[in-house]
């Protein structure tokens, strides 16, 4: 390959080949005296197409070391109908030649001038776009065929590539680089399920591994891979699927702000939702939207240069999601940083993930304690395993997350659950930590986040605090803090 001065045009390595198409079977019957009919014009165009022409043979390399001349447009292979200045790009001449344009974003329809038809792996994408999400893809443009292949990179090459990509996004596209796990680039031996190609795993929980996956249109989803190898696994998976299905229509109709993940599809490895036990194990894949770029766990881990306004915007959105669930008589039951996703940083968009443990609230409004069946140590409200409890356990858990967002550390993390019968010593230590934390928070004025958190972290166990005083999610959204913080943000913006 050699590269000339214009970096957007990558010329092939090999010599230009002169090729003559086979003209057999084409009859040159048009008479010079006849008027040009539409059919004849078409025929002449066809004959022109059959003229000897120069074909490029060789390969093109798309690489960050050779960035495109017009970064917003993307990489170009071919003679290039695309001029190098943006205004002219809009008026691109559709007959200037055949190119392959690897755009960084879908092109507007008016910029799809290819008259011959374009297909990707046999699918017509002339009027749309396609994602190169297989290790190898075939791109057909009229009579030309390209084979697109991803290079396998070593670990060192991969980390260099990720660094270069970050620089490229920041300097050329003025946007944050998408995290590697969200890239549609397939990993080596990527798994393909239906139309979805898996990329790298995003997170792991007790019940499954969640990966990003994309289809040929470039749509991205989260896929949770779960294995069932017993009736018990099968029941647990089925329970999660039923909850997600019940919430799906509710969310589609009502959750206009999209604060909660939603089910897209469930794929059973052998097609049946019923486990018949004839195979040693089977996969079940749960597809959901949106795909989060990271979670609150990362937000909490960030150093002290935390962007408080942004963190509070995320926190408020999650509170809205929780209030939505409670209004529709659902309780999440496992609120914690790893289950709260960040979809976008600017504008901030957060989403509640993992509804696997969500429960619908009974008419009585109360749940019986059933130790060890839901929630995560560190986020369990004290009453949860000892007394009748209600959906306000979500508010407690979110209060703990709010404290972590604010300070970067957990107020009372313990390896074991201090609320079990035999954990008296642990419980005393917990109560100590709780009192210290609350005293610290109560020093702040009304209308501050600290004040809001003290109201979210009320409880009645051990005669300290009072669950009845715990604020509900919708009351928390009305807290003075939000009014004041909006004013502060607006003032900041004006400056
Ligand atoms: N839509 C998504 N986008 C990005 N990451 C996700 C998404 N859904 C889940 N994850 C990540 O995958 C992790 C595991 O997913 P999930 O919580 O659904 O599994 P789980 O087995 O139920 O976990 P747990 O152990 O918390 O019960 C999450 O904690 C989160 O970090």
Short mmCIF file of C-alpha atoms and ligand atoms in Angstrom, two decimals:
data_model
loop_
_atom_site.label_atom_id
_atom_site.label_comp_id
_atom_site.label_asym_id
_atom_site.label_seq_id
_atom_site.Cartn_x
_atom_site.Cartn_y
_atom_site.Cartn_z
CA UNK A 1 0.00 0.00 0.00
CA UNK A 2 1.22 3.51 -0.59
CA UNK A 3 -0.29 6.61 0.83
CA UNK A 4 -0.10 9.94 -0.91
CA UNK A 5 -0.32 13.36 0.62
CA UNK A 6 -4.06 13.37 1.04
CA UNK A 7 -4.56 11.13 4.01
CA UNK A 8 -8.25 10.54 3.31
CA UNK A 9 -7.51 8.71 0.09
CA UNK A 10 -5.78 5.42 0.55
CA UNK A 11 -4.44 4.01 -2.66
CA UNK A 12 -4.12 0.32 -3.25
CA UNK A 13 -0.80 -1.37 -3.32
CA UNK A 14 -0.98 -3.19 -6.63
CA UNK A 15 -0.86 -2.03 -10.20
CA UNK A 16 -4.00 -0.82 -11.93
CA UNK A 17 -5.48 -3.60 -13.96
CA UNK A 18 -7.08 -3.03 -17.31
CA UNK A 19 -10.11 -5.24 -17.49
CA UNK A 20 -12.54 -5.65 -20.32
CA UNK A 21 -15.96 -6.89 -19.40
CA UNK A 22 -17.40 -9.60 -21.53
CA UNK A 23 -19.78 -7.88 -23.96
CA UNK A 24 -21.23 -11.07 -25.39
CA UNK A 25 -24.95 -11.02 -25.65
CA UNK A 26 -25.25 -7.24 -25.86
CA UNK A 27 -26.85 -6.16 -29.16
CA UNK A 28 -25.90 -2.73 -30.44
CA UNK A 29 -29.16 -2.14 -32.27
CA UNK A 30 -29.82 1.53 -31.46
CA UNK A 31 -30.10 3.66 -34.61
CA UNK A 32 -28.49 7.12 -34.74
CA UNK A 33 -31.61 8.61 -36.34
CA UNK A 34 -34.02 7.45 -33.66
CA UNK A 35 -34.94 9.79 -30.78
CA UNK A 36 -33.51 8.85 -27.40
CA UNK A 37 -36.22 6.94 -25.61
CA UNK A 38 -35.90 6.23 -21.91
CA UNK A 39 -35.21 2.59 -22.70
CA UNK A 40 -32.49 3.55 -25.11
CA UNK A 41 -30.84 5.93 -22.68
CA UNK A 42 -30.83 3.17 -20.16
CA UNK A 43 -29.34 0.84 -22.73
CA UNK A 44 -26.61 3.36 -23.58
CA UNK A 45 -25.82 3.74 -19.92
CA UNK A 46 -25.56 -0.02 -19.70
CA UNK A 47 -23.17 -0.11 -22.66
CA UNK A 48 -21.06 2.59 -21.10
CA UNK A 49 -20.85 0.47 -18.05
CA UNK A 50 -19.48 -2.35 -20.14
CA UNK A 51 -16.67 -0.16 -21.51
CA UNK A 52 -13.14 -1.12 -20.62
CA UNK A 53 -12.27 0.53 -17.36
CA UNK A 54 -9.61 0.71 -14.79
CA UNK A 55 -10.12 -1.52 -11.83
CA UNK A 56 -8.14 -1.27 -8.66
CA UNK A 57 -6.77 -4.46 -7.32
CA UNK A 58 -5.11 -4.81 -3.95
CA UNK A 59 -6.12 -3.78 -0.49
CA UNK A 60 -6.97 -0.75 1.54
CA UNK A 61 -6.00 -0.40 5.11
CA UNK A 62 -8.18 1.58 7.52
CA UNK A 63 -6.04 2.58 10.40
CA UNK A 64 -5.82 5.35 12.95
CA UNK A 65 -2.27 5.98 11.79
CA UNK A 66 -3.83 7.25 8.55
CA UNK A 67 -6.79 9.32 9.74
CA UNK A 68 -9.40 10.42 7.23
CA UNK A 69 -9.17 13.91 5.74
CA UNK A 70 -12.74 14.61 6.87
CA UNK A 71 -13.03 12.86 10.24
CA UNK A 72 -16.80 13.39 10.47
CA UNK A 73 -17.30 11.67 7.15
CA UNK A 74 -15.07 8.70 7.91
CA UNK A 75 -12.60 6.59 5.94
CA UNK A 76 -12.83 6.35 2.18
CA UNK A 77 -11.55 3.68 -0.19
CA UNK A 78 -11.70 4.08 -3.96
CA UNK A 79 -11.07 6.87 -6.43
CA UNK A 80 -13.13 9.07 -4.20
CA UNK A 81 -16.15 10.92 -5.34
CA UNK A 82 -15.77 12.75 -2.07
CA UNK A 83 -13.98 16.05 -2.32
CA UNK A 84 -11.99 17.14 0.69
CA UNK A 85 -13.95 20.22 1.66
CA UNK A 86 -17.17 19.89 3.60
CA UNK A 87 -19.35 22.15 1.47
CA UNK A 88 -18.52 20.28 -1.67
CA UNK A 89 -19.18 17.00 0.15
CA UNK A 90 -22.84 17.86 0.38
CA UNK A 91 -23.00 18.27 -3.39
CA UNK A 92 -20.95 15.17 -4.11
CA UNK A 93 -21.17 14.01 -7.67
CA UNK A 94 -22.90 10.66 -7.72
CA UNK A 95 -21.07 9.53 -10.83
CA UNK A 96 -17.59 10.35 -9.71
CA UNK A 97 -16.59 6.75 -9.13
CA UNK A 98 -17.19 3.94 -6.73
CA UNK A 99 -16.10 4.40 -3.15
CA UNK A 100 -16.41 2.60 0.08
CA UNK A 101 -17.08 5.06 2.84
CA UNK A 102 -16.62 3.93 6.43
CA UNK A 103 -18.61 6.64 8.09
CA UNK A 104 -18.35 7.38 11.78
CA UNK A 105 -22.10 7.95 11.86
CA UNK A 106 -25.02 7.02 9.59
CA UNK A 107 -25.09 9.16 6.47
CA UNK A 108 -28.06 11.34 5.63
CA UNK A 109 -30.09 9.79 2.84
CA UNK A 110 -29.12 12.50 0.39
CA UNK A 111 -25.55 11.32 0.65
CA UNK A 112 -26.27 7.79 -0.53
CA UNK A 113 -25.62 8.36 -4.19
CA UNK A 114 -24.57 4.88 -5.21
CA UNK A 115 -26.80 4.06 -8.17
CA UNK A 116 -25.82 0.42 -8.43
CA UNK A 117 -27.02 -0.73 -5.05
CA UNK A 118 -24.89 -1.57 -2.06
CA UNK A 119 -25.15 -4.71 -0.04
CA UNK A 120 -23.48 -5.89 3.12
CA UNK A 121 -23.22 -9.64 3.59
CA UNK A 122 -26.03 -10.04 1.06
CA UNK A 123 -28.39 -7.45 2.62
CA UNK A 124 -29.30 -4.40 0.59
CA UNK A 125 -28.22 -1.27 2.44
CA UNK A 126 -28.46 1.23 -0.44
CA UNK A 127 -30.82 3.45 1.49
CA UNK A 128 -29.69 2.69 5.00
CA UNK A 129 -26.42 1.80 6.64
CA UNK A 130 -24.84 -1.36 7.97
CA UNK A 131 -22.46 -2.19 10.80
CA UNK A 132 -19.30 -4.20 10.12
CA UNK A 133 -19.79 -6.37 13.16
CA UNK A 134 -18.37 -9.66 11.88
CA UNK A 135 -14.72 -10.67 11.72
CA UNK A 136 -15.15 -10.73 7.94
CA UNK A 137 -17.84 -9.02 5.87
CA UNK A 138 -18.52 -8.77 2.17
CA UNK A 139 -19.48 -5.42 0.73
CA UNK A 140 -20.91 -5.38 -2.77
CA UNK A 141 -21.14 -2.10 -4.68
CA UNK A 142 -22.53 -2.62 -8.14
CA UNK A 143 -20.14 -5.02 -9.85
CA UNK A 144 -17.40 -4.43 -7.28
CA UNK A 145 -16.87 -6.61 -4.30
CA UNK A 146 -14.84 -5.74 -1.22
CA UNK A 147 -13.97 -8.07 1.57
CA UNK A 148 -13.61 -6.29 4.90
CA UNK A 149 -11.51 -8.06 7.53
CA UNK A 150 -10.66 -6.98 11.07
CA UNK A 151 -7.06 -7.46 12.09
CA UNK A 152 -6.44 -9.52 15.19
CA UNK A 153 -4.42 -7.45 17.63
CA UNK A 154 -2.10 -8.59 20.37
CA UNK A 155 -2.82 -7.29 23.86
CA UNK A 156 -0.13 -4.59 23.51
CA UNK A 157 -1.45 -3.55 20.09
CA UNK A 158 -4.97 -3.42 21.49
CA UNK A 159 -4.06 -1.09 24.34
CA UNK A 160 -2.09 1.16 21.95
CA UNK A 161 -5.12 1.18 19.64
CA UNK A 162 -7.45 2.15 22.50
CA UNK A 163 -5.15 5.03 23.42
CA UNK A 164 -4.95 6.24 19.81
CA UNK A 165 -8.71 5.91 19.50
CA UNK A 166 -9.24 8.04 22.61
CA UNK A 167 -6.93 10.75 21.20
CA UNK A 168 -8.66 10.57 17.85
CA UNK A 169 -12.14 11.00 19.32
CA UNK A 170 -11.05 13.83 21.57
CA UNK A 171 -9.00 15.81 19.07
CA UNK A 172 -10.82 15.13 15.80
CA UNK A 173 -14.41 14.41 16.77
CA UNK A 174 -14.50 16.41 20.02
CA UNK A 175 -16.36 13.59 21.71
CA UNK A 176 -15.45 11.07 24.42
CA UNK A 177 -14.19 7.78 23.08
CA UNK A 178 -16.75 4.99 23.48
CA UNK A 179 -15.53 2.43 26.02
CA UNK A 180 -14.01 -0.65 24.32
CA UNK A 181 -16.78 -2.89 25.63
CA UNK A 182 -19.37 -0.87 23.71
CA UNK A 183 -17.57 -1.10 20.40
CA UNK A 184 -19.33 -3.12 17.69
CA UNK A 185 -15.92 -4.47 16.69
CA UNK A 186 -16.25 -8.21 17.22
CA UNK A 187 -13.76 -9.95 19.42
CA UNK A 188 -11.88 -12.94 18.07
CA UNK A 189 -14.27 -15.90 17.66
CA UNK A 190 -17.18 -13.64 18.59
CA UNK A 191 -20.33 -15.50 19.46
CA UNK A 192 -23.23 -14.96 17.09
CA UNK A 193 -26.78 -15.47 18.39
CA UNK A 194 -29.53 -14.79 15.85
CA UNK A 195 -28.75 -11.39 14.33
CA UNK A 196 -26.57 -10.39 17.31
CA UNK A 197 -22.78 -10.47 17.43
CA UNK A 198 -21.29 -10.36 20.92
CA UNK A 199 -18.43 -8.08 21.84
CA UNK A 200 -16.58 -8.08 25.13
CA UNK A 201 -18.31 -8.69 28.50
CA UNK A 202 -19.49 -5.63 30.44
CA UNK A 203 -20.26 -7.07 33.82
CA UNK A 204 -20.78 -10.23 35.79
CA UNK A 205 -23.41 -10.97 38.39
CA UNK A 206 -24.44 -13.99 40.40
CA UNK A 207 -26.91 -15.11 37.76
CA UNK A 208 -25.16 -14.27 34.51
CA UNK A 209 -22.60 -12.44 32.40
CA UNK A 210 -23.68 -9.31 30.56
CA UNK A 211 -22.06 -8.42 27.22
CA UNK A 212 -22.63 -5.78 24.57
CA UNK A 213 -23.90 -7.05 21.22
CA UNK A 214 -24.75 -5.41 17.93
CA UNK A 215 -26.70 -6.33 14.82
CA UNK A 216 -26.03 -5.47 11.18
CA UNK A 217 -27.90 -2.18 11.53
CA UNK A 218 -25.49 -1.12 14.25
CA UNK A 219 -28.14 -1.31 17.00
CA UNK A 220 -26.53 -2.20 20.28
CA UNK A 221 -28.13 -4.13 23.16
CA UNK A 222 -27.02 -5.67 26.45
CA UNK A 223 -27.18 -9.47 26.47
CA UNK A 224 -27.26 -11.36 29.74
CA UNK A 225 -26.08 -14.94 29.22
CA UNK A 226 -27.53 -17.33 31.77
CA UNK A 227 -27.14 -21.07 32.05
CA UNK A 228 -29.82 -23.45 33.19
CA UNK A 229 -28.76 -26.88 34.28
CA UNK A 230 -31.45 -27.73 36.84
CA UNK A 231 -35.11 -27.10 37.58
CA UNK A 232 -34.02 -24.54 40.14
CA UNK A 233 -31.98 -22.50 37.58
CA UNK A 234 -34.82 -22.77 35.15
CA UNK A 235 -37.34 -21.44 37.71
CA UNK A 236 -35.07 -18.51 38.62
CA UNK A 237 -34.53 -17.54 35.00
CA UNK A 238 -38.23 -17.89 34.25
CA UNK A 239 -39.06 -15.67 37.20
CA UNK A 240 -36.68 -12.96 35.91
CA UNK A 241 -38.14 -13.24 32.40
CA UNK A 242 -41.71 -12.95 33.72
CA UNK A 243 -40.86 -9.82 35.71
CA UNK A 244 -39.16 -8.25 32.68
CA UNK A 245 -42.11 -9.12 30.45
CA UNK A 246 -44.62 -7.63 32.91
CA UNK A 247 -42.60 -4.44 33.13
CA UNK A 248 -41.99 -4.22 29.40
CA UNK A 249 -45.44 -3.00 28.38
CA UNK A 250 -45.72 -0.76 31.43
CA UNK A 251 -42.41 0.89 30.54
CA UNK A 252 -43.26 1.24 26.86
CA UNK A 253 -46.54 2.97 27.66
CA UNK A 254 -45.56 5.16 30.53
CA UNK A 255 -41.86 5.62 31.22
CA UNK A 256 -41.35 8.52 28.86
CA UNK A 257 -38.12 9.53 30.50
CA UNK A 258 -36.61 6.08 29.99
CA UNK A 259 -35.05 5.72 33.40
CA UNK A 260 -35.45 1.95 33.56
CA UNK A 261 -33.95 -0.83 31.43
CA UNK A 262 -36.42 -2.75 29.30
CA UNK A 263 -36.56 -6.21 27.81
CA UNK A 264 -36.04 -6.56 24.06
CA UNK A 265 -36.15 -10.31 23.56
CA UNK A 266 -35.36 -13.63 25.22
CA UNK A 267 -33.53 -16.27 23.16
CA UNK A 268 -33.48 -19.88 24.34
CA UNK A 269 -30.58 -21.94 23.02
CA UNK A 270 -32.86 -24.78 21.99
CA UNK A 271 -35.90 -22.64 21.29
CA UNK A 272 -38.07 -23.60 24.24
CA UNK A 273 -38.74 -21.60 27.41
CA UNK A 274 -39.46 -24.93 29.10
CA UNK A 275 -36.56 -26.80 30.65
CA UNK A 276 -37.02 -30.50 29.96
CA UNK A 277 -33.76 -31.65 31.53
CA UNK A 278 -32.68 -33.75 28.52
CA UNK A 279 -29.44 -31.79 28.06
CA UNK A 280 -26.79 -31.21 30.74
CA UNK A 281 -27.08 -27.43 30.32
CA UNK A 282 -28.64 -24.81 28.09
CA UNK A 283 -28.10 -21.09 27.53
CA UNK A 284 -30.77 -18.46 27.87
CA UNK A 285 -29.95 -14.99 26.55
CA UNK A 286 -31.87 -11.96 27.81
CA UNK A 287 -31.55 -8.94 25.52
CA UNK A 288 -32.26 -5.52 26.98
CA UNK A 289 -31.96 -1.82 26.29
CA UNK A 290 -30.30 0.54 26.75
CA UNK A 291 -26.69 -0.49 26.75
CA UNK A 292 -24.96 1.42 29.52
CA UNK A 293 -21.38 2.66 28.98
CA UNK A 294 -20.55 2.08 32.65
CA UNK A 295 -22.24 2.00 36.03
CA UNK A 296 -22.40 4.03 39.22
CA UNK A 297 -19.73 1.67 40.58
CA UNK A 298 -17.26 3.47 38.32
CA UNK A 299 -18.67 6.87 39.24
CA UNK A 300 -18.13 6.10 42.91
CA UNK A 301 -14.58 4.85 42.28
CA UNK A 302 -13.60 8.06 40.49
CA UNK A 303 -11.17 10.25 42.39
CA UNK A 304 -12.03 13.38 44.33
CA UNK A 305 -12.33 15.52 41.21
CA UNK A 306 -15.94 14.34 41.03
CA UNK A 307 -18.36 16.48 39.08
CA UNK A 308 -20.97 16.99 41.78
CA UNK A 309 -23.59 18.59 39.54
CA UNK A 310 -23.34 15.74 37.09
CA UNK A 311 -23.42 13.07 39.83
CA UNK A 312 -26.48 14.69 41.35
CA UNK A 313 -28.20 14.76 37.93
CA UNK A 314 -27.60 10.98 37.69
CA UNK A 315 -28.84 10.50 41.23
CA UNK A 316 -32.01 12.47 40.56
CA UNK A 317 -32.75 10.43 37.42
CA UNK A 318 -32.46 7.18 39.38
CA UNK A 319 -34.73 8.60 42.04
CA UNK A 320 -37.24 9.35 39.28
CA UNK A 321 -36.94 5.75 38.05
CA UNK A 322 -37.50 4.39 41.57
CA UNK A 323 -40.48 6.73 42.08
CA UNK A 324 -41.89 5.48 38.77
CA UNK A 325 -41.58 1.83 39.85
CA UNK A 326 -43.18 2.53 43.24
CA UNK A 327 -46.01 4.51 41.64
CA UNK A 328 -46.75 1.47 39.49
CA UNK A 329 -46.55 -0.83 42.52
CA UNK A 330 -43.17 -2.38 41.80
CA UNK A 331 -40.17 -2.56 44.06
CA UNK A 332 -36.65 -3.01 42.61
CA UNK A 333 -35.18 -4.76 45.64
CA UNK A 334 -31.51 -4.65 44.60
CA UNK A 335 -30.51 -1.01 44.22
CA UNK A 336 -26.70 -0.69 44.34
CA UNK A 337 -24.06 1.12 42.25
CA UNK A 338 -23.39 -1.85 39.92
CA UNK A 339 -27.09 -1.99 39.03
CA UNK A 340 -27.34 1.67 38.06
CA UNK A 341 -26.09 2.31 34.54
CA UNK A 342 -24.68 5.41 32.87
CA UNK A 343 -25.91 5.61 29.31
CA UNK A 344 -24.44 8.99 28.48
CA UNK A 345 -22.29 11.49 30.32
CA UNK A 346 -23.25 14.55 28.34
CA UNK A 347 -26.16 15.03 28.53
CA UNK A 348 -26.30 12.95 31.70
CA UNK A 349 -28.51 9.90 31.35
CA UNK A 350 -28.72 7.18 33.98
CA UNK A 351 -30.82 4.05 33.98
CA UNK A 352 -31.86 1.40 36.50
CA UNK A 353 -30.53 -2.04 35.50
CA UNK A 354 -31.10 -5.58 36.70
CA UNK A 355 -34.78 -5.97 37.44
CA UNK A 356 -34.20 -9.65 38.13
CA UNK A 357 -35.25 -9.32 41.77
CA UNK A 358 -38.06 -6.78 41.27
CA UNK A 359 -41.34 -7.69 42.97
CA UNK A 360 -44.82 -6.39 42.50
CA UNK A 361 -46.17 -4.79 45.68
CA UNK A 362 -49.01 -6.82 47.25
CA UNK A 363 -52.36 -5.21 48.12
CA UNK A 364 -51.41 -5.16 51.78
CA UNK A 365 -48.38 -3.06 50.84
CA UNK A 366 -46.08 -5.24 52.97
CA UNK A 367 -43.59 -8.03 52.32
CA UNK A 368 -42.72 -10.76 54.78
CA UNK A 369 -39.01 -10.87 55.71
CA UNK A 370 -37.34 -13.76 53.93
CA UNK A 371 -33.62 -13.53 54.79
CA UNK A 372 -31.07 -13.96 52.05
CA UNK A 373 -33.50 -13.81 49.14
CA UNK A 374 -33.09 -10.31 47.83
CA UNK A 375 -30.79 -7.34 47.89
CA UNK A 376 -27.04 -7.05 48.44
CA UNK A 377 -25.15 -6.72 51.74
CA UNK A 378 -24.27 -3.08 52.31
CA UNK A 379 -27.51 -1.86 50.73
CA UNK A 380 -30.04 -3.90 52.75
CA UNK A 381 -32.34 -1.77 54.86
CA UNK A 382 -32.19 -2.89 58.51
CA UNK A 383 -35.84 -3.90 58.62
CA UNK A 384 -35.59 -6.01 55.49
CA UNK A 385 -34.62 -9.30 57.07
CA UNK A 386 -36.34 -8.86 60.44
CA UNK A 387 -39.73 -7.20 60.08
CA UNK A 388 -42.49 -6.64 57.59
CA UNK A 389 -41.05 -4.22 55.05
CA UNK A 390 -42.22 -2.21 52.06
CA UNK A 391 -40.84 -0.51 48.95
CA UNK A 392 -39.07 2.11 51.04
CA UNK A 393 -36.14 -0.35 51.26
CA UNK A 394 -35.28 0.94 47.75
CA UNK A 395 -35.12 4.48 49.14
CA UNK A 396 -32.74 3.29 51.87
CA UNK A 397 -30.47 1.55 49.34
CA UNK A 398 -30.47 4.64 47.12
CA UNK A 399 -29.64 6.77 50.16
CA UNK A 400 -26.50 4.64 50.65
CA UNK A 401 -25.63 5.08 46.95
CA UNK A 402 -26.17 8.85 47.30
CA UNK A 403 -23.72 8.91 50.22
CA UNK A 404 -21.15 7.02 48.13
CA UNK A 405 -21.59 9.42 45.22
CA UNK A 406 -21.09 12.35 47.51
CA UNK A 407 -18.07 11.08 49.45
CA UNK A 408 -16.55 8.31 47.32
CA UNK A 409 -16.83 5.77 50.14
CA UNK A 410 -19.44 3.47 51.63
CA UNK A 411 -20.78 4.61 55.01
CA UNK A 412 -20.77 1.17 56.70
CA UNK A 413 -19.55 -1.60 54.39
CA UNK A 414 -19.36 -5.01 56.11
CA UNK A 415 -18.56 -8.40 54.65
CA UNK A 416 -21.53 -9.97 56.42
CA UNK A 417 -25.09 -9.00 57.02
CA UNK A 418 -25.35 -7.49 60.52
CA UNK A 419 -29.10 -8.13 60.63
CA UNK A 420 -28.92 -11.89 61.00
CA UNK A 421 -29.97 -13.36 64.37
CA UNK A 422 -26.46 -14.54 65.34
CA UNK A 423 -24.61 -11.34 64.42
CA UNK A 424 -25.11 -9.30 67.61
CA UNK A 425 -21.51 -7.96 67.74
CA UNK A 426 -21.59 -6.98 64.10
CA UNK A 427 -24.90 -5.22 64.64
CA UNK A 428 -23.49 -3.14 67.50
CA UNK A 429 -20.58 -2.10 65.30
CA UNK A 430 -22.98 -1.22 62.53
CA UNK A 431 -25.11 0.90 64.85
CA UNK A 432 -22.04 2.77 65.89
CA UNK A 433 -21.10 3.55 62.31
CA UNK A 434 -24.68 4.48 61.52
CA UNK A 435 -24.84 7.00 64.39
CA UNK A 436 -21.52 8.58 63.37
CA UNK A 437 -22.63 8.90 59.75
CA UNK A 438 -25.99 10.39 60.67
CA UNK A 439 -24.39 12.90 63.05
CA UNK A 440 -22.06 13.98 60.26
CA UNK A 441 -24.94 14.37 57.82
CA UNK A 442 -27.16 16.17 60.29
CA UNK A 443 -24.62 18.93 60.69
CA UNK A 444 -25.52 20.20 57.22
CA UNK A 445 -28.26 22.78 56.62
CA UNK A 446 -31.74 22.07 55.35
CA UNK A 447 -31.92 22.05 51.57
CA UNK A 448 -28.59 20.26 51.18
CA UNK A 449 -27.96 16.78 49.77
CA UNK A 450 -26.85 15.71 53.25
CA UNK A 451 -30.25 16.70 54.62
CA UNK A 452 -32.00 14.72 51.88
CA UNK A 453 -29.82 11.67 52.63
CA UNK A 454 -30.61 11.74 56.35
CA UNK A 455 -34.27 11.53 55.41
CA UNK A 456 -33.65 8.62 53.05
CA UNK A 457 -31.62 6.76 55.67
CA UNK A 458 -34.08 6.71 58.56
CA UNK A 459 -34.80 3.36 60.24
CA UNK A 460 -36.36 2.05 63.41
CA UNK A 461 -34.24 -0.99 64.34
CA UNK A 462 -32.29 -0.83 67.59
CA UNK A 463 -34.37 2.17 68.64
CA UNK A 464 -32.35 4.56 66.56
CA UNK A 465 -34.16 6.47 63.87
CA UNK A 466 -37.67 5.78 62.71
CA UNK A 467 -38.73 4.06 59.50
CA UNK A 468 -41.90 6.10 59.46
CA UNK A 469 -39.78 9.16 58.99
CA UNK A 470 -38.07 7.71 55.91
CA UNK A 471 -39.03 9.86 52.98
CA UNK A 472 -40.69 8.19 49.97
CA UNK A 473 -39.09 8.36 46.51
CA UNK A 474 -41.62 10.88 45.24
CA UNK A 475 -41.22 13.02 48.38
CA UNK A 476 -37.47 12.86 47.92
CA UNK A 477 -37.91 14.32 44.44
CA UNK A 478 -39.74 17.28 45.97
CA UNK A 479 -36.92 17.95 48.46
CA UNK A 480 -35.69 21.52 48.59
CA UNK A 481 -32.23 20.36 47.52
CA UNK A 482 -33.38 19.89 43.93
CA UNK A 483 -34.87 23.37 43.70
CA UNK A 484 -31.73 24.92 45.16
CA UNK A 485 -29.34 22.83 43.09
CA UNK A 486 -31.24 23.75 39.88
CA UNK A 487 -30.83 27.39 40.76
CA UNK A 488 -27.12 26.91 41.42
CA UNK A 489 -26.68 25.07 38.10
CA UNK A 490 -28.63 27.72 36.23
CA UNK A 491 -26.59 30.48 37.84
CA UNK A 492 -23.39 28.67 36.93
CA UNK A 493 -24.57 28.33 33.34
CA UNK A 494 -25.35 32.05 33.13
CA UNK A 495 -21.82 32.86 34.25
N1 LIG B 1 -27.81 -2.80 30.06
C1 LIG B 1 -26.58 -2.91 30.60
N2 LIG B 1 -25.59 -2.15 30.11
C2 LIG B 1 -24.35 -2.23 30.63
N3 LIG B 1 -24.00 -3.05 31.65
C3 LIG B 1 -24.94 -3.82 32.16
C4 LIG B 1 -26.28 -3.81 31.67
N4 LIG B 1 -27.01 -4.70 32.40
C5 LIG B 1 -26.15 -5.22 33.30
N5 LIG B 1 -24.92 -4.71 33.18
C6 LIG B 1 -23.72 -5.02 34.00
O1 LIG B 1 -23.67 -6.40 34.25
C7 LIG B 1 -23.71 -6.65 35.67
C8 LIG B 1 -24.46 -7.93 35.95
O2 LIG B 1 -25.78 -7.81 35.44
P1 LIG B 1 -27.03 -8.17 36.31
O3 LIG B 1 -26.99 -7.28 37.51
O4 LIG B 1 -28.24 -8.14 35.46
O5 LIG B 1 -26.67 -9.66 36.72
P2 LIG B 1 -27.06 -10.40 38.05
O6 LIG B 1 -26.50 -11.77 37.92
O7 LIG B 1 -28.51 -10.25 38.30
O8 LIG B 1 -26.26 -9.56 39.12
P3 LIG B 1 -26.39 -9.56 40.70
O9 LIG B 1 -25.23 -10.35 41.16
O10 LIG B 1 -26.27 -8.10 41.02
O11 LIG B 1 -27.73 -10.11 41.06
C9 LIG B 1 -24.38 -5.40 36.25
O12 LIG B 1 -24.03 -5.23 37.59
C10 LIG B 1 -23.85 -4.32 35.35
O13 LIG B 1 -22.57 -3.92 35.79
#
